Coordinates of C-alpha atoms in Angstrom, one line a residue:
Chain A
X1 CA 0.0 0.3 -0.3
X2 CA 1.3 3.6 -0.4
X3 CA -0.4 6.6 -0.5
X4 CA 0.7 9.9 -1.7
X5 CA -0.5 11.8 1.5
X6 CA 1.7 13.3 4.0
X7 CA 2.1 11.0 7.3
X8 CA 0.3 12.5 10.4
X9 CA 3.5 14.1 12.6
X10 CA 2.7 11.7 15.4
X11 CA 3.0 8.8 13.3
X12 CA 6.2 10.3 11.5
X13 CA 8.1 11.2 14.9
X14 CA 7.2 7.4 16.5
X15 CA 9.0 5.5 13.2
X16 CA 11.8 8.0 13.4
X17 CA 12.1 7.7 17.0
X18 CA 11.9 3.7 16.3
X19 CA 14.7 4.1 13.9
X20 CA 16.9 6.1 16.4
X21 CA 16.5 3.6 19.0
X22 CA 17.8 1.1 16.2
X23 CA 21.0 2.6 14.9
X24 CA 22.1 4.4 17.7
X25 CA 23.4 1.6 20.0
X26 CA 25.6 0.6 17.0
X27 CA 26.9 4.3 16.2
X28 CA 27.8 4.2 19.9
X29 CA 30.6 1.2 19.2
X30 CA 32.0 3.7 16.7
X31 CA 32.7 6.3 19.3
X32 CA 33.9 3.7 22.1
X33 CA 36.5 2.1 20.0
X34 CA 38.5 5.6 20.0
X35 CA 37.8 6.3 24.0
X36 CA 40.6 7.1 26.1
X37 CA 38.9 5.8 29.2
X38 CA 39.7 2.1 29.9
X39 CA 38.0 1.4 33.3
X40 CA 34.7 2.1 32.6
X41 CA 31.9 2.8 29.8
X42 CA 32.1 6.4 30.7
X43 CA 30.0 9.0 28.6
X44 CA 31.0 11.5 27.1
X45 CA 34.4 9.7 26.7
X46 CA 37.0 12.3 28.4
X47 CA 39.4 11.8 25.0
X48 CA 39.7 10.2 22.2
X49 CA 42.9 8.1 20.7
X50 CA 44.0 5.7 17.8
X51 CA 45.9 3.9 20.1
X52 CA 43.8 0.7 21.0
X53 CA 43.4 0.0 17.0
X54 CA 47.0 -0.4 17.0
X55 CA 47.1 -2.5 20.4
X56 CA 43.9 -4.5 19.1
X57 CA 46.2 -5.2 15.6
X58 CA 48.7 -6.9 17.9
X59 CA 47.0 -8.8 19.7
X60 CA 47.2 -12.8 18.9
X61 CA 44.4 -14.3 21.2
X62 CA 42.1 -11.8 19.1
X63 CA 43.9 -13.0 15.4
X64 CA 43.7 -16.7 16.8
X65 CA 39.7 -16.2 17.6
X66 CA 39.3 -14.5 14.5
X67 CA 41.4 -17.4 12.5
X68 CA 39.2 -20.1 13.9
X69 CA 35.4 -18.3 13.4
X70 CA 36.6 -17.8 10.0
X71 CA 38.3 -21.6 9.2
X72 CA 34.7 -22.9 11.3
X73 CA 32.4 -20.9 9.3
X74 CA 34.5 -21.7 5.9
X75 CA 34.2 -25.2 6.5
X76 CA 30.9 -25.8 7.8
X77 CA 29.6 -23.6 5.0
X78 CA 31.4 -26.1 2.4
X79 CA 29.9 -29.1 4.3
X80 CA 26.4 -27.5 4.9
X81 CA 26.0 -26.7 1.1
X82 CA 27.0 -30.3 0.1
X83 CA 24.4 -32.2 2.2
X84 CA 22.0 -29.3 1.9
X85 CA 22.2 -29.3 -1.7
X86 CA 22.3 -33.2 -1.7
X87 CA 19.1 -33.5 0.7
X88 CA 17.0 -30.6 -1.5
X89 CA 17.7 -32.3 -4.8
X90 CA 16.7 -35.7 -3.3
X91 CA 13.5 -33.9 -1.6
X92 CA 12.5 -31.7 -4.4
X93 CA 13.1 -34.7 -7.1
X94 CA 11.8 -37.5 -6.0
X95 CA 9.1 -39.4 -3.8
X96 CA 10.4 -41.7 -1.2
X97 CA 9.6 -43.2 2.5
X98 CA 10.3 -40.7 5.1
X99 CA 10.7 -37.5 2.3
X100 CA 8.3 -35.1 4.9
X101 CA 10.3 -36.2 7.9
X102 CA 13.3 -35.2 6.5
X103 CA 12.4 -31.1 5.6
X104 CA 11.3 -31.2 9.6
X105 CA 14.7 -32.8 10.7
X106 CA 16.6 -30.4 8.9
X107 CA 14.5 -27.3 10.3
X108 CA 14.7 -28.7 13.9
X109 CA 18.2 -27.5 14.9
X110 CA 17.6 -23.8 14.1
X111 CA 13.9 -24.4 15.4
X112 CA 14.6 -25.6 18.8
X113 CA 16.2 -22.8 21.2
X114 CA 20.2 -23.0 20.5
X115 CA 20.4 -24.2 24.2
X116 CA 18.8 -27.3 23.4
X117 CA 20.7 -28.1 20.4
X118 CA 23.8 -27.6 22.2
X119 CA 23.1 -29.9 24.9
X120 CA 22.3 -32.8 22.6
X121 CA 25.2 -32.4 20.4
X122 CA 27.4 -32.2 23.5
X123 CA 26.0 -35.4 24.9
X124 CA 26.0 -37.1 21.3
X125 CA 30.0 -36.0 21.3
X126 CA 30.7 -37.6 24.4
X127 CA 28.8 -40.8 23.9
X128 CA 30.5 -41.3 20.2
X129 CA 33.9 -40.3 22.5
X130 CA 34.7 -37.8 20.1
X131 CA 37.1 -35.4 21.8
X132 CA 36.4 -31.4 21.6
X133 CA 38.3 -30.0 18.5
X134 CA 37.5 -27.3 15.9
X135 CA 35.8 -30.3 14.3
X136 CA 33.3 -30.7 16.8
X137 CA 32.5 -26.8 16.3
X138 CA 32.4 -27.7 12.3
X139 CA 30.0 -30.1 12.9
X140 CA 27.8 -28.3 15.3
X141 CA 27.7 -25.1 13.0
X142 CA 27.1 -27.6 10.1
X143 CA 23.9 -29.0 11.7
X144 CA 22.2 -25.5 12.0
X145 CA 23.7 -24.5 8.6
X146 CA 22.4 -26.9 6.5
X147 CA 18.5 -25.7 6.4
X148 CA 19.5 -22.3 5.2
X149 CA 21.2 -23.9 2.1
X150 CA 18.1 -26.8 2.0
X151 CA 15.8 -24.0 1.8
X152 CA 17.3 -21.8 -1.0
X153 CA 18.1 -24.9 -2.9
X154 CA 14.6 -26.6 -2.7
X155 CA 13.0 -23.7 -3.5
X156 CA 15.3 -23.6 -6.4
X157 CA 15.1 -26.9 -7.7
X158 CA 11.2 -27.1 -7.3
X159 CA 11.2 -23.8 -10.2
X160 CA 13.9 -25.9 -12.3
X161 CA 12.2 -27.7 -15.1
X162 CA 13.0 -31.5 -14.8
X163 CA 12.6 -32.0 -18.6
X164 CA 15.7 -30.0 -18.3
X165 CA 17.8 -32.6 -17.3
X166 CA 15.9 -34.9 -19.2
X167 CA 17.1 -33.1 -22.6
X168 CA 20.4 -32.8 -21.3
X169 CA 20.7 -36.6 -21.0
X170 CA 18.8 -37.2 -24.0
X171 CA 21.2 -35.5 -25.7
X172 CA 23.9 -37.5 -24.8
X173 CA 25.3 -35.4 -21.4
X174 CA 26.3 -38.5 -18.8
X175 CA 25.6 -37.3 -15.4
X176 CA 28.6 -35.7 -14.5
X177 CA 28.3 -33.5 -17.6
X178 CA 24.5 -33.0 -16.8
X179 CA 25.1 -31.9 -13.5
X180 CA 28.0 -29.7 -14.2
X181 CA 26.3 -27.8 -17.5
X182 CA 22.6 -27.6 -16.4
X183 CA 21.9 -28.4 -12.4
X184 CA 25.0 -26.3 -11.7
X185 CA 24.2 -22.8 -13.6
X186 CA 20.2 -23.4 -12.7
X187 CA 21.2 -23.2 -8.9
X188 CA 24.1 -21.6 -8.7
X189 CA 22.5 -18.4 -7.2
X190 CA 20.4 -19.9 -5.0
X191 CA 23.3 -22.0 -3.5
X192 CA 25.3 -18.5 -3.5
X193 CA 22.7 -17.3 -1.3
X194 CA 22.5 -20.1 1.0
X195 CA 26.3 -20.3 1.3
X196 CA 26.7 -16.8 2.3
X197 CA 23.6 -16.8 4.9
X198 CA 25.1 -20.5 6.5
X199 CA 28.7 -18.5 6.6
X200 CA 27.4 -15.5 8.2
X201 CA 25.1 -17.8 10.7
X202 CA 27.9 -19.9 12.1
X203 CA 30.4 -16.6 12.2
X204 CA 27.9 -15.0 14.6
X205 CA 27.1 -18.4 16.6
X206 CA 27.7 -18.5 20.1
X207 CA 25.2 -20.6 22.1
X208 CA 25.8 -24.4 20.0
X209 CA 29.7 -23.4 20.1
X210 CA 29.8 -22.8 24.1
X211 CA 28.9 -26.6 24.5
X212 CA 30.4 -28.0 21.1
X213 CA 34.1 -26.5 21.7
X214 CA 36.6 -27.4 24.2
X215 CA 38.6 -24.9 25.1
X216 CA 39.6 -23.4 21.8
X217 CA 37.8 -19.9 21.5
X218 CA 35.9 -18.5 18.5
X219 CA 35.5 -14.6 18.2
X220 CA 31.8 -14.7 19.9
X221 CA 33.3 -17.0 22.5
X222 CA 36.1 -14.2 23.4
X223 CA 33.5 -11.3 23.1
X224 CA 31.3 -13.7 25.5
X225 CA 33.9 -13.9 27.5
X226 CA 34.6 -10.0 27.7
X227 CA 31.4 -9.3 28.3
X228 CA 30.9 -12.1 31.4
X229 CA 34.0 -10.8 32.9
X230 CA 35.1 -7.3 31.0
X231 CA 39.1 -7.2 31.4
X232 CA 40.4 -5.4 28.5
X233 CA 37.8 -3.1 27.6
X234 CA 39.2 -1.0 25.2
X235 CA 40.1 -3.7 23.0
X236 CA 37.1 -5.5 23.3
X237 CA 35.6 -2.1 22.0
X238 CA 37.9 -2.0 18.7
X239 CA 36.9 -5.5 17.7
X240 CA 33.2 -5.0 18.5
X241 CA 33.5 -1.9 16.1
X242 CA 35.7 -4.6 13.4
X243 CA 33.0 -6.9 13.6
X244 CA 30.0 -3.8 12.8
X245 CA 32.3 -3.0 10.3
X246 CA 32.6 -6.3 8.6
X247 CA 28.7 -6.7 8.8
X248 CA 27.5 -3.1 7.5
X249 CA 29.3 -3.4 4.5
X250 CA 27.6 -6.3 2.9
X251 CA 24.6 -5.2 4.1
X252 CA 25.6 -1.7 2.4
X253 CA 26.4 -3.1 -1.0
X254 CA 23.4 -6.0 -1.0
X255 CA 21.2 -2.9 -0.6
X256 CA 22.7 -1.0 -3.3
X257 CA 23.0 -4.3 -5.5
X258 CA 19.1 -5.0 -5.3
X259 CA 17.7 -1.6 -5.2
X260 CA 16.7 -1.7 -8.7
X261 CA 15.3 -5.1 -8.2
X262 CA 11.9 -6.4 -6.8
X263 CA 13.2 -8.3 -4.0
X264 CA 15.7 -8.0 -1.8
X265 CA 17.9 -11.6 -0.8
X266 CA 17.9 -12.6 3.1
X267 CA 14.4 -11.3 4.5
X268 CA 15.1 -13.6 7.4
X269 CA 17.9 -14.6 9.5
Chain B
X1 CA 21.3 -64.0 -27.0
X2 CA 21.5 -60.3 -25.4
X3 CA 21.2 -57.7 -27.4
X4 CA 24.8 -55.3 -27.6
X5 CA 24.5 -51.9 -25.5
X6 CA 23.8 -48.7 -27.6
X7 CA 26.7 -47.1 -25.8
X8 CA 29.7 -48.9 -24.9
X9 CA 30.0 -48.4 -20.8
X10 CA 32.4 -45.7 -20.4
X11 CA 35.9 -45.7 -18.6
X12 CA 36.6 -43.0 -15.7
X13 CA 35.4 -43.6 -11.9
X14 CA 33.3 -40.7 -12.0
X15 CA 31.5 -41.5 -15.5
X16 CA 30.7 -45.0 -14.6
X17 CA 29.4 -44.0 -11.0
X18 CA 27.6 -41.4 -12.9
X19 CA 26.3 -44.1 -15.3
X20 CA 25.6 -46.5 -11.9
X21 CA 23.4 -43.7 -10.3
X22 CA 21.3 -43.2 -13.7
X23 CA 20.5 -46.6 -13.8
X24 CA 19.8 -47.4 -9.7
X25 CA 17.4 -44.1 -9.1
X26 CA 16.5 -45.5 -5.9
X27 CA 19.7 -46.1 -4.7
X28 CA 20.9 -43.0 -5.6
X29 CA 18.4 -41.2 -4.1
X30 CA 19.1 -43.2 -0.7
X31 CA 23.0 -42.1 -1.2
X32 CA 21.9 -38.6 -1.4
X33 CA 20.2 -38.1 1.6
X34 CA 21.9 -40.9 3.6
X35 CA 24.8 -38.4 5.3
X36 CA 22.0 -36.0 6.5
X37 CA 19.3 -39.1 8.0
X38 CA 22.9 -40.5 9.9
X39 CA 23.8 -37.1 11.3
X40 CA 20.5 -35.6 12.0
X41 CA 18.4 -38.5 11.9
X42 CA 20.3 -40.7 14.5
X43 CA 23.2 -38.8 15.9
X44 CA 21.2 -35.3 16.4
X45 CA 17.5 -36.8 17.0
X46 CA 18.9 -39.8 18.9
X47 CA 20.5 -37.3 21.4
X48 CA 18.0 -34.9 21.5
X49 CA 15.5 -38.1 22.5
X50 CA 17.8 -39.1 25.3
X51 CA 18.1 -35.7 26.6
X52 CA 14.4 -35.4 26.8
X53 CA 14.1 -39.0 28.3
X54 CA 16.4 -37.5 31.3
X55 CA 13.5 -35.6 32.0
X56 CA 11.5 -38.7 33.2
X57 CA 14.6 -40.2 35.4
X58 CA 15.7 -38.3 38.8
X59 CA 18.3 -37.5 40.5
X60 CA 19.2 -39.1 44.3
X61 CA 19.5 -35.8 46.5
X62 CA 22.1 -37.8 48.2
X63 CA 24.4 -39.3 46.4
X64 CA 23.9 -36.9 43.5
X65 CA 23.6 -40.1 41.0
X66 CA 21.0 -40.3 38.2
X67 CA 18.6 -43.0 38.8
X68 CA 17.5 -44.6 35.6
X69 CA 13.7 -45.3 36.3
X70 CA 10.5 -43.6 34.9
X71 CA 9.1 -41.1 37.4
X72 CA 7.3 -37.6 37.4
X73 CA 9.2 -36.6 40.3
X74 CA 11.5 -34.3 38.2
X75 CA 8.5 -32.6 36.5
X76 CA 7.2 -32.1 40.2
X77 CA 10.0 -30.4 41.1
X78 CA 9.6 -27.8 38.4
X79 CA 6.9 -26.9 40.2
X80 CA 8.4 -25.8 43.5
X81 CA 8.6 -22.3 44.2
X82 CA 12.1 -21.6 43.1
X83 CA 11.9 -23.3 39.7
X84 CA 8.3 -22.0 39.1
X85 CA 9.5 -18.7 39.7
X86 CA 11.9 -19.0 37.0
X87 CA 9.3 -20.3 34.4
X88 CA 6.8 -17.2 35.3
X89 CA 9.4 -14.9 35.4
X90 CA 10.7 -16.1 31.9
X91 CA 7.0 -16.4 30.3
X92 CA 6.2 -12.9 31.8
X93 CA 9.2 -11.5 30.2
X94 CA 8.9 -13.2 26.6
X95 CA 5.2 -11.6 26.9
X96 CA 6.0 -7.9 27.8
X97 CA 8.9 -8.6 25.4
X98 CA 6.5 -9.4 22.7
X99 CA 3.9 -7.0 23.5
X100 CA 6.5 -4.1 23.8
X101 CA 7.9 -4.9 20.3
X102 CA 4.3 -5.5 18.8
X103 CA 3.5 -1.5 19.8
X104 CA 7.1 -0.1 18.8
X105 CA 7.2 -2.2 15.2
X106 CA 3.7 -0.7 14.4
X107 CA 4.4 2.6 13.5
X108 CA 7.5 2.0 12.0
X109 CA 6.3 -0.8 9.3
X110 CA 3.3 1.2 9.2
X111 CA 5.3 4.5 8.3
X112 CA 7.2 2.3 5.7
X113 CA 5.1 0.5 4.2
X114 CA 2.5 3.7 3.4
X115 CA 4.9 6.7 3.0
X116 CA 8.2 6.3 2.8
X117 CA 9.7 6.6 -0.4
X118 CA 13.4 7.0 -1.8
X119 CA 15.8 8.2 0.8
X120 CA 13.5 7.2 3.3
X121 CA 12.7 3.5 2.5
X122 CA 16.5 3.2 1.9
X123 CA 16.7 4.3 5.3
X124 CA 14.0 2.3 7.2
X125 CA 15.3 -0.8 5.0
X126 CA 18.9 -0.5 6.3
X127 CA 18.0 0.6 9.4
X128 CA 16.0 -2.7 10.4
X129 CA 18.6 -5.0 8.3
X130 CA 21.6 -3.5 10.2
X131 CA 20.3 -4.6 13.5
X132 CA 18.9 -8.0 12.2
X133 CA 22.1 -8.7 10.7
X134 CA 24.9 -7.2 13.0
X135 CA 26.5 -9.7 15.6
X136 CA 24.0 -10.8 18.5
X137 CA 26.9 -10.2 20.9
X138 CA 28.3 -7.0 19.8
X139 CA 24.6 -5.4 19.8
X140 CA 24.5 -6.7 23.8
X141 CA 28.1 -5.2 24.1
X142 CA 26.4 -2.2 22.8
X143 CA 23.7 -2.1 25.5
X144 CA 26.1 -2.5 28.0
X145 CA 27.7 0.9 27.0
X146 CA 24.1 2.5 26.9
X147 CA 22.9 1.0 30.0
X148 CA 25.9 1.5 32.2
X149 CA 25.6 3.7 35.1
X150 CA 28.7 5.9 33.8
X151 CA 27.0 5.6 30.2
X152 CA 25.5 7.5 28.1
X153 CA 21.6 7.0 29.0
X154 CA 22.6 8.5 32.5
X155 CA 24.1 11.3 30.9
X156 CA 21.1 12.5 28.2
X157 CA 18.9 12.2 31.7
X158 CA 21.0 14.7 33.4
X159 CA 21.5 16.9 30.6
X160 CA 17.7 17.1 30.2
X161 CA 17.7 17.5 34.3
X162 CA 15.5 14.5 34.3
X163 CA 17.9 12.6 37.0
X164 CA 15.0 12.0 39.6
X165 CA 13.2 10.7 36.8
X166 CA 15.5 7.6 35.8
X167 CA 16.3 7.2 40.1
X168 CA 12.5 7.2 40.5
X169 CA 12.3 4.5 37.8
X170 CA 15.2 2.5 39.2
X171 CA 13.5 2.7 42.8
X172 CA 10.5 0.5 41.4
X173 CA 10.8 -2.9 43.1
X174 CA 11.7 -5.6 41.3
X175 CA 11.9 -4.1 37.9
X176 CA 14.3 -1.4 39.3
X177 CA 17.8 -2.0 40.6
X178 CA 21.0 -0.1 41.3
X179 CA 21.7 0.8 37.4
X180 CA 19.4 0.0 34.4
X181 CA 22.7 -2.6 33.6
X182 CA 21.7 -4.3 36.7
X183 CA 18.0 -4.4 36.6
X184 CA 14.9 -6.4 35.1
X185 CA 14.0 -3.5 33.1
X186 CA 17.5 -3.4 31.3
X187 CA 17.0 -7.3 30.0
X188 CA 13.6 -6.1 29.2
X189 CA 15.2 -3.0 27.1
X190 CA 18.0 -5.5 25.6
X191 CA 15.6 -8.1 24.8
X192 CA 13.3 -5.5 22.9
X193 CA 15.8 -4.2 20.6
X194 CA 17.4 -7.8 19.9
X195 CA 14.3 -9.0 18.5
X196 CA 12.3 -5.9 17.2
X197 CA 13.6 -6.2 13.5
X198 CA 12.1 -10.0 13.4
X199 CA 8.2 -8.1 14.6
X200 CA 9.2 -5.2 12.2
X201 CA 9.6 -7.3 9.0
X202 CA 6.5 -9.2 8.5
X203 CA 4.4 -6.4 10.2
X204 CA 5.4 -4.3 7.4
X205 CA 4.6 -7.4 4.8
X206 CA 1.1 -7.8 6.5
X207 CA 0.7 -3.7 6.0
X208 CA 2.1 -3.3 2.5
X209 CA -0.7 -5.3 1.5
X210 CA -3.4 -3.7 2.8
X211 CA -4.8 -1.5 -0.3
X212 CA -4.7 2.2 0.9
X213 CA -8.1 3.0 -0.9
X214 CA -9.6 0.6 1.8
X215 CA -8.5 3.2 4.6
X216 CA -9.6 6.2 2.3
X217 CA -12.9 4.2 2.2
X218 CA -13.1 3.4 5.9
X219 CA -12.9 7.4 6.5
X220 CA -15.0 8.0 3.6
X221 CA -17.7 6.2 5.1
X222 CA -17.0 8.5 8.4
X223 CA -14.9 6.2 10.4
X224 CA -12.4 8.2 12.9
X225 CA -8.8 7.9 12.6
X226 CA -9.1 5.6 15.9
X227 CA -12.1 3.3 14.0
X228 CA -10.2 2.9 10.8
X229 CA -6.9 1.7 13.1
X230 CA -9.1 -0.8 14.9
X231 CA -12.0 -1.9 12.6
X232 CA -9.7 -1.9 9.5
X233 CA -6.0 -1.9 9.7
X234 CA -5.7 -4.0 13.2
X235 CA -7.4 -6.5 11.8
X236 CA -5.5 -7.1 8.6
X237 CA -2.0 -6.6 10.3
X238 CA -3.1 -9.3 12.9
X239 CA -1.3 -12.4 11.2
X240 CA 1.6 -10.3 10.7
X241 CA 1.7 -9.5 14.4
X242 CA 1.6 -13.2 15.4
X243 CA 4.2 -14.2 12.9
X244 CA 6.1 -11.7 14.3
X245 CA 5.4 -12.8 17.7
X246 CA 6.3 -16.0 17.5
X247 CA 9.9 -15.1 16.9
X248 CA 10.0 -12.7 19.8
X249 CA 8.5 -15.2 22.1
X250 CA 10.5 -18.4 21.0
X251 CA 13.6 -16.3 20.9
X252 CA 13.2 -14.7 24.4
X253 CA 12.4 -18.0 26.0
X254 CA 15.1 -19.8 24.9
X255 CA 17.4 -17.0 25.3
X256 CA 20.4 -17.5 28.4
X257 CA 23.0 -14.5 27.2
X258 CA 21.2 -11.8 27.7
X259 CA 19.8 -12.0 31.1
X260 CA 23.3 -13.3 32.1
X261 CA 25.1 -10.0 31.0
X262 CA 22.3 -7.2 31.4
X263 CA 20.2 -8.3 34.4
X264 CA 19.8 -8.7 37.9
X265 CA 20.7 -12.2 38.7
X266 CA 18.0 -14.0 39.0
X267 CA 17.6 -17.0 36.3
X268 CA 15.3 -17.0 33.2
X269 CA 14.8 -20.8 31.8
X270 CA 17.9 -20.7 29.9
X271 CA 20.0 -20.1 32.3
X272 CA 18.3 -22.5 34.4
X273 CA 19.2 -25.4 32.1
X274 CA 22.9 -24.4 31.5
X275 CA 23.7 -24.0 35.4
X276 CA 21.6 -27.5 35.9
X277 CA 23.3 -29.2 33.3
X278 CA 26.8 -27.6 33.9
X279 CA 27.7 -26.7 37.4
X280 CA 25.0 -28.6 39.6
X281 CA 25.2 -32.0 37.2
X282 CA 21.3 -32.1 38.0
X283 CA 20.8 -33.4 34.0
X284 CA 17.1 -34.9 34.6
X285 CA 16.3 -31.4 36.2
X286 CA 17.7 -29.6 33.3
X287 CA 15.9 -31.9 30.5
X288 CA 12.7 -30.7 32.0
X289 CA 13.4 -27.4 32.0
X290 CA 14.0 -27.7 28.4
X291 CA 10.4 -29.2 27.7
X292 CA 8.7 -26.6 29.3
X293 CA 10.0 -23.9 26.2
X294 CA 9.3 -26.6 23.7
X295 CA 5.9 -27.4 24.8
X296 CA 4.7 -23.9 25.5
X297 CA 6.1 -23.2 21.8
X298 CA 3.9 -26.1 20.4
X299 CA 1.0 -24.4 22.1
X300 CA 1.7 -21.3 21.0
X301 CA 2.5 -22.6 17.1
X302 CA -1.0 -24.5 17.4
X303 CA -3.0 -21.3 18.1
X304 CA -0.9 -19.1 15.6
X305 CA -1.4 -21.3 13.0
X306 CA -4.9 -20.9 13.4
X307 CA -4.9 -17.3 13.5
X308 CA -3.6 -17.7 9.7
X309 CA -0.1 -16.4 10.7
X310 CA 1.9 -18.7 8.4
X311 CA 0.6 -17.1 5.5
X312 CA 2.1 -13.6 6.5
X313 CA 6.1 -14.8 7.0

């Protein structure tokens, strides 16, 4: 709905108030990254400095946590893309016993509160005698990332006509060629979108990670420790700003890329 | 005599595997879903069921050993005043957060759907997407900065000569506290902030679908703005609000990080589960606590479905 009449003042003010409520805290992160105050969250900051950016750049624990987060997110995304696509292909293109159950199965890890998935996985690892390592974090993240790839892929498979594949086969393409030349180009963008969502989801995940990580820290775990027991506020401020920057830029880019199109990517997290 | 195949079998492992897959479609589908069935269907669901089964066991109060025989004792323990207070507190918080999100989201969604164009539309899009996609912990951290006793909110109240108002609010028993960051009020504000985008998006989607002439017709027919809101706009937006409330309600029920960082120290369901399975080592009680949000959400989703909320997603 759209009407060209002017909005009532009260409506406009409350909408703007809502926007300020949503954006101001994030803006504040940028200010605090430069504060000279080390012991408290004093506002207004007594002074501004660039010192803490340098200090943070030199911190090994931050780089290690970032490295682990990127590694876990990358591997979990690849695994989720393979598993999600295979499952989506099977569900969309054939009927078999338990087909409905599978679509419920992939949604469950994300529909249930993270703490339930976390405890379940932890006890499963204990039962299977798998020691905690990077791989247990990866498995945990893959578990809830599959669904975003699956959702994107299954929607695309349903829209892709099956006769395309039949035609490719009739024209002499073998299975591998059909996959590479016909199926992949058709589902490519959906996989890409699903993969990006999965990566973002994994990169930010904290609850399941607390149950599946040994004593390694991903970046969110590092952040959580700082939140519960603040020890180095200035470094945390800079890390928070860096994380916001990393998320802001893709959103702005996505907005400018999809601005002219009717639909926007990723309406739901 | 068997007739020769039209195509000779090809060499190469990949090509032969592909040919085999085409000849055995059922086996191929089986292999495709096998990893997911093994991991999610057996390991994950198995662990989940094992966890929920634990809630029917009980713990020996003296030795602390789990007794593996069927009992409803652990569920009875949930009704103990201290445990029941945790459940009541969490549900009340989830309800309050949902209500506040709906009230805050509605004008924003309505303005964005009906009046915003061009630059404003872009601002609203970014204003919703940015907090939605920003790191969860960074958002909580930002609120720790805002709500701190020496932070910006206290400063703003001081600048406006309204410090007495803030003090009066903090002096309210139960919801108040020493500062906003250690009070229920603080927990509530952070919850609303974190889940608000999940409410705005479905409400805006529902409002976009309301034809503007419908509202004009209502006012032509003599409805006051209040009446057309209550009798035309609200009923049409309701599925969107219910859809959004599924997110705000369930996410608040399960969260254990926010009350741990910004709050009065009194436990919510998520924290109770965490401490029971961790330090307290009482897995049966932890399991019984996890059943509570699952049951509440089951009832909630069933009700939401009746109201047609799933069409608004």
